[in-house]
mmCIF file of C-alpha atoms in Angstrom:
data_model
loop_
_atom_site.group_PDB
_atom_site.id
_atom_site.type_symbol
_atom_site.label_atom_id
_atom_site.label_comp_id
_atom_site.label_asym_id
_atom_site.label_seq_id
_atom_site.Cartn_x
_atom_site.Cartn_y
_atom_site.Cartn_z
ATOM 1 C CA UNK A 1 125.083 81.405 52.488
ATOM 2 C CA UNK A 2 125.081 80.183 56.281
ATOM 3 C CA UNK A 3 124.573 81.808 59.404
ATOM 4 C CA UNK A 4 127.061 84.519 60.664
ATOM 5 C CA UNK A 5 126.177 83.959 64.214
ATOM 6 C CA UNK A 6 125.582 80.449 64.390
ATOM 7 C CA UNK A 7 128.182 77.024 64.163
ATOM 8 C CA UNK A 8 128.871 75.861 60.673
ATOM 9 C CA UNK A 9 127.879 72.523 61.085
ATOM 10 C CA UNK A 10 124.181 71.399 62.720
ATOM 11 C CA UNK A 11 124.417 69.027 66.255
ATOM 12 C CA UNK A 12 120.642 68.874 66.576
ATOM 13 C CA UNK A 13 120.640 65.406 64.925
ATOM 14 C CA UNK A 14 123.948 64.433 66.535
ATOM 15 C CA UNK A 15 122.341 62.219 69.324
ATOM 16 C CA UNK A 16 119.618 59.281 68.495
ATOM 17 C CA UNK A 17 116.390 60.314 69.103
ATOM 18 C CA UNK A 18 113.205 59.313 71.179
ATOM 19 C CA UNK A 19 110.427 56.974 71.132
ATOM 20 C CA UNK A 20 106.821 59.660 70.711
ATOM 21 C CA UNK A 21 104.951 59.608 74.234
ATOM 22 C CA UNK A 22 108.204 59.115 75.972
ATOM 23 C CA UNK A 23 109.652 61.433 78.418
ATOM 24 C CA UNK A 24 112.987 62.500 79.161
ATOM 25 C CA UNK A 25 114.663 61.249 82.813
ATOM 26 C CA UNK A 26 112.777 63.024 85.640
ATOM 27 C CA UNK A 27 116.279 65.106 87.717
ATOM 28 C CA UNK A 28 116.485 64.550 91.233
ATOM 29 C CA UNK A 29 114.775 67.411 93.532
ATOM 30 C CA UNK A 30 116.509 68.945 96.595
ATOM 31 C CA UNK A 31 114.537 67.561 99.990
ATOM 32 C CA UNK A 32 112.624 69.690 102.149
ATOM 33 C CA UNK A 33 114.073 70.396 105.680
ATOM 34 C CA UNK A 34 110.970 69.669 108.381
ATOM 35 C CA UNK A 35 111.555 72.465 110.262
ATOM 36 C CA UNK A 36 113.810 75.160 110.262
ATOM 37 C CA UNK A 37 115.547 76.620 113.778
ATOM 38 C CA UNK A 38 115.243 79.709 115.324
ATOM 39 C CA UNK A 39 112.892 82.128 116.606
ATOM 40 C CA UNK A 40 110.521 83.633 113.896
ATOM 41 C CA UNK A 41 111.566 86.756 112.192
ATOM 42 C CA UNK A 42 110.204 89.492 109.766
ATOM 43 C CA UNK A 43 111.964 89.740 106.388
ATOM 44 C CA UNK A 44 113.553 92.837 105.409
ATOM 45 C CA UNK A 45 116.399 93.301 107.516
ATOM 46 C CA UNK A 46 118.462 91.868 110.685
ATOM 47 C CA UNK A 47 118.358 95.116 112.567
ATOM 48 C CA UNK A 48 115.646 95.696 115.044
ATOM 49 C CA UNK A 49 113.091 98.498 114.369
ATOM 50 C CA UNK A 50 114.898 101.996 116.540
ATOM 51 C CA UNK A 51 111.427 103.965 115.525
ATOM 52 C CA UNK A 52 108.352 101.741 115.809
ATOM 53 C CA UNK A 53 104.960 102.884 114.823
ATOM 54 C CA UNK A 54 102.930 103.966 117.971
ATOM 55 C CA UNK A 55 100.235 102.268 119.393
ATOM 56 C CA UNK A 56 97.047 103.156 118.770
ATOM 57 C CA UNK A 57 95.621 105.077 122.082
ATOM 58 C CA UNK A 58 91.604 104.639 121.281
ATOM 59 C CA UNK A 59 91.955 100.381 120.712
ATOM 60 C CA UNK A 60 91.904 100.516 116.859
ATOM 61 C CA UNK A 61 93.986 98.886 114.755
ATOM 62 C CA UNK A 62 97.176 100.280 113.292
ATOM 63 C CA UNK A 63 95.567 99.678 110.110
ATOM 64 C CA UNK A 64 92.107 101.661 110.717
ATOM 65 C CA UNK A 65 94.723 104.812 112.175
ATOM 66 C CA UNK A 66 96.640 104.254 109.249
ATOM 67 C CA UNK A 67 93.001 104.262 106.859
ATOM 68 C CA UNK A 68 92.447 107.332 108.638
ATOM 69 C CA UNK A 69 95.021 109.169 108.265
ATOM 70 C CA UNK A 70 95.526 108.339 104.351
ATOM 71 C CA UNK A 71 91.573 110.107 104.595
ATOM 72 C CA UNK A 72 92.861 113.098 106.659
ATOM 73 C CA UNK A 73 95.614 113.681 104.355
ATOM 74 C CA UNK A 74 93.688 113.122 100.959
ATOM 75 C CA UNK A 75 91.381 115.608 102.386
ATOM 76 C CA UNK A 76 93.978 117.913 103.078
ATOM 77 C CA UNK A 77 95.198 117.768 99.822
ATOM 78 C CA UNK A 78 92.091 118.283 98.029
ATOM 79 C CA UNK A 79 91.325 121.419 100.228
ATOM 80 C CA UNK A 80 94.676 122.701 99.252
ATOM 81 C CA UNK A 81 94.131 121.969 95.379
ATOM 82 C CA UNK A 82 90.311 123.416 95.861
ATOM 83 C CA UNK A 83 91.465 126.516 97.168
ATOM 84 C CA UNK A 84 94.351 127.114 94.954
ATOM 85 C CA UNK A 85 93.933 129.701 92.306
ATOM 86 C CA UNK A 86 94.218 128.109 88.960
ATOM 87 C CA UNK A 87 94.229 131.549 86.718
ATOM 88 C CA UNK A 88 91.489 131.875 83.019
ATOM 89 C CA UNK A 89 91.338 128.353 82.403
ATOM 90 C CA UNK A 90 90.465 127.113 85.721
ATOM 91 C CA UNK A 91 87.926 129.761 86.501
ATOM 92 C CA UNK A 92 86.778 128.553 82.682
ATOM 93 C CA UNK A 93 86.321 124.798 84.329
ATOM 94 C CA UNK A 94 85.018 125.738 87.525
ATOM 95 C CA UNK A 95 82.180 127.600 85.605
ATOM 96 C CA UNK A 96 81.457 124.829 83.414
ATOM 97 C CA UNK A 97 81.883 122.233 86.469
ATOM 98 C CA UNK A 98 78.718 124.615 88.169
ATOM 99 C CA UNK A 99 76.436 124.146 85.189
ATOM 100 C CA UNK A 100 73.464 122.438 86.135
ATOM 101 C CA UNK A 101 71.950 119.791 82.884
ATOM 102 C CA UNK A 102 69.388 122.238 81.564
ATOM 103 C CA UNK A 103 71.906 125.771 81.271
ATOM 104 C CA UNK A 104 74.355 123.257 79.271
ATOM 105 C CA UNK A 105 71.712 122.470 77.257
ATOM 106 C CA UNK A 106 70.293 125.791 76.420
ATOM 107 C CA UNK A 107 73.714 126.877 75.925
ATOM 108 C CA UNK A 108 74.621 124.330 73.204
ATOM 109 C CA UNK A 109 71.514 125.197 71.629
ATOM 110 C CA UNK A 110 72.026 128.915 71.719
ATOM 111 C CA UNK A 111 75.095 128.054 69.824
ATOM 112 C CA UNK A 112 74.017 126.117 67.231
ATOM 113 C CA UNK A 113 71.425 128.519 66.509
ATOM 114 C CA UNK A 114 74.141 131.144 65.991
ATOM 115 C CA UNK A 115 75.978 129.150 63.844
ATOM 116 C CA UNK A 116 72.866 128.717 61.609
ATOM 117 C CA UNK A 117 72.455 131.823 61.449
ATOM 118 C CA UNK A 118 76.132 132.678 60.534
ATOM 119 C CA UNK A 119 75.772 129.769 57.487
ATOM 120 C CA UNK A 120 72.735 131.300 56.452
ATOM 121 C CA UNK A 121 74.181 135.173 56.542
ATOM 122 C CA UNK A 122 76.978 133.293 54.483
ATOM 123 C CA UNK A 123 75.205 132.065 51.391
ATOM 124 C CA UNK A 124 72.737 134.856 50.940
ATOM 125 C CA UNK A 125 75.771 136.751 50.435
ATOM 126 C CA UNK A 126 77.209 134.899 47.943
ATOM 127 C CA UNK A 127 74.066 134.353 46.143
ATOM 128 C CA UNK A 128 73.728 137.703 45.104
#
């Protein structure tokens, strides 16, 4: 059986081989212009910018008012999220997120001692 894909006959041992530690001819590279012409310009397009950022007006950067307003509008967002109602289960989460260390504590151990007690109320019954 052969290959369905594939030629019927093999060329890989068509051509003589090589000598082990020898390398095959090295192809030419393209040179390297010096310099290239022209003013300098920013990638992305060839059209000029009809709505550049403005300037900052208090001598920061454009990237500290951009920082700041990326924290302005996270805030915002979390304000809206924080004040949104979130119905049973996110009253549920909010509750839990107010638990201090000690009342989760005392309340997984006020559990566990109920379902102790539950076992235990279970096999006295059926050991009767």
């Amino acid at each position: 059986m052969g290959n369905v894909c594939g030629k019927s006959e093999s060329e890989n041992f068509s051509q003589p081989g090589r000598v082990l530690g020898s390398a095959p001819p090295q192809r030419q590279r393209a040179s390297i212009p010096a310099s290239v012409g022209g003013p300098p310009r920013t990638l992305g397009g060839s059209t000029p910018n009809v709505n550049p950022p403005p300037q900052p007006q208090d001598g920061g950067s454009a990237a500290d008012q951009a920082k700041r307003r990326a924290a302005e509008a996270a805030e915002a967002r979390a304000q809206a999220s924080a004040n949104k109602s979130t119905g049973k289960l996110g009253t549920q989460l909010a509750a839990q997120k107010k638990q201090t260390r000690n009342e989760t504590l005392k309340e997984l151990a006020n559990n566990e001692i109920r379902q102790r007690d539950a076992d235990e109320a279970a096999n006295a019954r059926t050991h009767n």
